[in-house]
């Protein structure tokens, strides 16, 4: 595991746009904020993106196309109940458009994260803790452990 990357993930502010326009911020290993309680209920959820595969910068057009494909995959999954716009904001100001999927099982999110070259994603169930889930296939492919 890349310790520098882990620190970056842990310092990221995972912002979810709520219906009505406000936002709720998720943090690794912190409980789901109150603004999301009614939306998530007891369902599984995930904060996922298709931007910057392998945690390496990619061209904006390629990122946008991949994000549209990820959204289509989530919409096609019969378990996905709700998808909200989201953005990951790094401590040094970088921003990465993301999606907050409610109802989608963690196994599906893990498969999608791997398919879109993501090193990790944030996931949880109901109002529990937001957990950083490493994508094993990508970790193995990149030779990190």
mmCIF file of C-alpha atoms in Angstrom:
data_model
loop_
_atom_site.group_PDB
_atom_site.id
_atom_site.type_symbol
_atom_site.label_atom_id
_atom_site.label_comp_id
_atom_site.label_asym_id
_atom_site.label_seq_id
_atom_site.Cartn_x
_atom_site.Cartn_y
_atom_site.Cartn_z
ATOM 1 C CA UNK A 1 0.000 0.000 0.000
ATOM 2 C CA UNK A 2 1.247 3.482 -0.848
ATOM 3 C CA UNK A 3 1.331 5.327 2.502
ATOM 4 C CA UNK A 4 1.385 8.745 0.814
ATOM 5 C CA UNK A 5 -1.740 7.847 -1.118
ATOM 6 C CA UNK A 6 -3.418 6.580 2.056
ATOM 7 C CA UNK A 7 -2.732 9.931 3.764
ATOM 8 C CA UNK A 8 -4.225 11.730 0.764
ATOM 9 C CA UNK A 9 -7.394 9.605 0.874
ATOM 10 C CA UNK A 10 -7.746 10.133 4.627
ATOM 11 C CA UNK A 11 -7.399 13.932 4.285
ATOM 12 C CA UNK A 12 -9.925 14.166 1.440
ATOM 13 C CA UNK A 13 -13.307 15.813 2.006
ATOM 14 C CA UNK A 14 -15.878 13.584 0.256
ATOM 15 C CA UNK A 15 -18.738 16.007 -0.466
ATOM 16 C CA UNK A 16 -22.194 14.809 -1.464
ATOM 17 C CA UNK A 17 -24.698 17.251 -2.977
ATOM 18 C CA UNK A 18 -27.986 16.841 -1.159
ATOM 19 C CA UNK A 19 -31.427 17.391 -2.683
ATOM 20 C CA UNK A 20 -32.082 21.090 -2.170
ATOM 21 C CA UNK A 21 -28.493 22.123 -2.917
ATOM 22 C CA UNK A 22 -26.593 21.822 0.362
ATOM 23 C CA UNK A 23 -23.756 19.342 0.880
ATOM 24 C CA UNK A 24 -22.771 16.709 3.425
ATOM 25 C CA UNK A 25 -19.126 15.778 3.941
ATOM 26 C CA UNK A 26 -17.926 12.240 4.477
ATOM 27 C CA UNK A 27 -14.548 11.407 5.996
ATOM 28 C CA UNK A 28 -12.690 8.113 6.129
ATOM 29 C CA UNK A 29 -13.492 6.204 9.353
ATOM 30 C CA UNK A 30 -16.092 8.782 10.452
ATOM 31 C CA UNK A 31 -19.851 8.237 10.813
ATOM 32 C CA UNK A 32 -22.197 9.281 8.022
ATOM 33 C CA UNK A 33 -23.210 12.924 8.562
ATOM 34 C CA UNK A 34 -26.774 13.656 9.725
ATOM 35 C CA UNK A 35 -27.684 15.217 6.364
ATOM 36 C CA UNK A 36 -27.422 11.778 4.739
ATOM 37 C CA UNK A 37 -29.217 9.706 7.410
ATOM 38 C CA UNK A 38 -32.697 9.822 5.879
ATOM 39 C CA UNK A 39 -31.334 9.163 2.374
ATOM 40 C CA UNK A 40 -29.184 6.148 3.195
ATOM 41 C CA UNK A 41 -31.455 4.583 5.820
ATOM 42 C CA UNK A 42 -29.979 1.115 6.359
ATOM 43 C CA UNK A 43 -28.800 0.672 2.761
ATOM 44 C CA UNK A 44 -25.274 0.076 1.523
ATOM 45 C CA UNK A 45 -23.739 3.083 -0.183
ATOM 46 C CA UNK A 46 -20.562 4.099 -1.960
ATOM 47 C CA UNK A 47 -18.668 7.204 -2.980
ATOM 48 C CA UNK A 48 -16.990 6.361 -6.286
ATOM 49 C CA UNK A 49 -15.416 8.027 -9.308
ATOM 50 C CA UNK A 50 -13.975 7.098 -12.671
ATOM 51 C CA UNK A 51 -11.612 10.099 -12.777
ATOM 52 C CA UNK A 52 -7.827 9.671 -12.814
ATOM 53 C CA UNK A 53 -7.452 5.868 -13.088
ATOM 54 C CA UNK A 54 -4.601 4.456 -11.019
ATOM 55 C CA UNK A 55 -4.474 7.754 -9.082
ATOM 56 C CA UNK A 56 -2.674 9.333 -12.019
ATOM 57 C CA UNK A 57 -3.857 12.455 -13.814
ATOM 58 C CA UNK A 58 -5.811 11.790 -16.996
ATOM 59 C CA UNK A 59 -7.113 14.218 -19.638
ATOM 60 C CA UNK A 60 -10.408 15.945 -18.784
ATOM 61 C CA UNK A 61 -12.236 14.492 -21.814
ATOM 62 C CA UNK A 62 -11.168 10.932 -20.973
ATOM 63 C CA UNK A 63 -12.239 11.456 -17.344
ATOM 64 C CA UNK A 64 -15.636 12.809 -18.376
ATOM 65 C CA UNK A 65 -16.275 9.921 -20.757
ATOM 66 C CA UNK A 66 -15.302 7.381 -18.108
ATOM 67 C CA UNK A 67 -17.529 9.109 -15.535
ATOM 68 C CA UNK A 68 -20.505 8.939 -17.926
ATOM 69 C CA UNK A 69 -19.870 5.210 -18.401
ATOM 70 C CA UNK A 70 -19.663 4.705 -14.634
ATOM 71 C CA UNK A 71 -22.959 6.565 -14.179
ATOM 72 C CA UNK A 72 -24.570 4.371 -16.860
ATOM 73 C CA UNK A 73 -23.311 1.228 -15.083
ATOM 74 C CA UNK A 74 -24.747 2.408 -11.765
ATOM 75 C CA UNK A 75 -28.071 3.337 -13.362
ATOM 76 C CA UNK A 76 -28.260 -0.092 -15.021
ATOM 77 C CA UNK A 77 -27.705 -1.909 -11.720
ATOM 78 C CA UNK A 78 -31.126 -2.864 -10.318
ATOM 79 C CA UNK A 79 -29.964 -2.467 -6.715
ATOM 80 C CA UNK A 80 -28.932 1.176 -7.101
ATOM 81 C CA UNK A 81 -31.704 3.210 -5.520
ATOM 82 C CA UNK A 82 -30.331 6.756 -5.689
ATOM 83 C CA UNK A 83 -27.302 8.470 -7.236
ATOM 84 C CA UNK A 84 -26.222 11.900 -6.058
ATOM 85 C CA UNK A 85 -23.572 14.186 -7.526
ATOM 86 C CA UNK A 86 -20.458 14.348 -5.388
ATOM 87 C CA UNK A 87 -16.910 15.654 -5.415
ATOM 88 C CA UNK A 88 -13.735 14.655 -3.630
ATOM 89 C CA UNK A 89 -11.778 17.713 -2.479
ATOM 90 C CA UNK A 90 -8.167 17.219 -1.461
ATOM 91 C CA UNK A 91 -6.450 19.078 1.344
ATOM 92 C CA UNK A 92 -4.335 20.918 -1.243
ATOM 93 C CA UNK A 93 -7.423 21.955 -3.251
ATOM 94 C CA UNK A 94 -7.655 19.355 -6.040
ATOM 95 C CA UNK A 95 -11.191 18.341 -6.995
ATOM 96 C CA UNK A 96 -12.437 15.085 -8.470
ATOM 97 C CA UNK A 97 -16.068 14.741 -9.636
ATOM 98 C CA UNK A 98 -17.645 11.657 -8.086
ATOM 99 C CA UNK A 99 -20.927 9.844 -7.519
ATOM 100 C CA UNK A 100 -22.654 8.815 -4.300
ATOM 101 C CA UNK A 101 -24.637 5.626 -4.931
ATOM 102 C CA UNK A 102 -27.223 4.411 -2.424
ATOM 103 C CA UNK A 103 -28.380 0.797 -2.437
ATOM 104 C CA UNK A 104 -25.542 -0.534 -4.556
ATOM 105 C CA UNK A 105 -23.871 -3.525 -2.862
ATOM 106 C CA UNK A 106 -20.201 -3.183 -2.000
ATOM 107 C CA UNK A 107 -19.312 -6.100 -4.298
ATOM 108 C CA UNK A 108 -20.785 -4.190 -7.254
ATOM 109 C CA UNK A 109 -18.938 -1.018 -6.256
ATOM 110 C CA UNK A 110 -15.696 -2.962 -5.938
ATOM 111 C CA UNK A 111 -16.185 -4.476 -9.400
ATOM 112 C CA UNK A 112 -16.873 -1.025 -10.881
ATOM 113 C CA UNK A 113 -13.933 0.573 -9.079
ATOM 114 C CA UNK A 114 -11.632 -2.093 -10.512
ATOM 115 C CA UNK A 115 -13.159 -1.797 -13.988
ATOM 116 C CA UNK A 116 -12.558 1.962 -13.982
ATOM 117 C CA UNK A 117 -9.011 1.682 -12.644
ATOM 118 C CA UNK A 118 -9.673 3.103 -9.190
ATOM 119 C CA UNK A 119 -7.241 2.303 -6.394
ATOM 120 C CA UNK A 120 -9.947 2.694 -3.731
ATOM 121 C CA UNK A 121 -13.444 3.977 -2.999
ATOM 122 C CA UNK A 122 -15.425 4.971 0.082
ATOM 123 C CA UNK A 123 -18.255 2.706 1.240
ATOM 124 C CA UNK A 124 -20.507 2.026 4.170
ATOM 125 C CA UNK A 125 -23.864 0.715 5.282
ATOM 126 C CA UNK A 126 -26.587 2.875 6.714
ATOM 127 C CA UNK A 127 -25.337 5.420 9.173
ATOM 128 C CA UNK A 128 -22.174 3.500 10.083
ATOM 129 C CA UNK A 129 -18.602 4.501 9.407
ATOM 130 C CA UNK A 130 -17.300 5.529 5.988
ATOM 131 C CA UNK A 131 -14.633 2.953 5.142
ATOM 132 C CA UNK A 132 -11.872 3.224 2.583
ATOM 133 C CA UNK A 133 -12.020 0.080 0.453
ATOM 134 C CA UNK A 134 -8.875 -0.727 -1.531
ATOM 135 C CA UNK A 135 -9.465 -2.335 -4.898
ATOM 136 C CA UNK A 136 -7.458 -5.577 -4.679
ATOM 137 C CA UNK A 137 -7.226 -6.226 -8.422
ATOM 138 C CA UNK A 138 -5.670 -2.835 -9.137
ATOM 139 C CA UNK A 139 -3.317 -3.068 -6.162
ATOM 140 C CA UNK A 140 -2.081 -6.418 -7.460
ATOM 141 C CA UNK A 141 -1.777 -5.201 -11.071
ATOM 142 C CA UNK A 142 0.251 -2.147 -10.041
ATOM 143 C CA UNK A 143 2.549 -4.234 -7.858
ATOM 144 C CA UNK A 144 1.754 -2.345 -4.646
ATOM 145 C CA UNK A 145 0.958 -4.265 -1.501
#
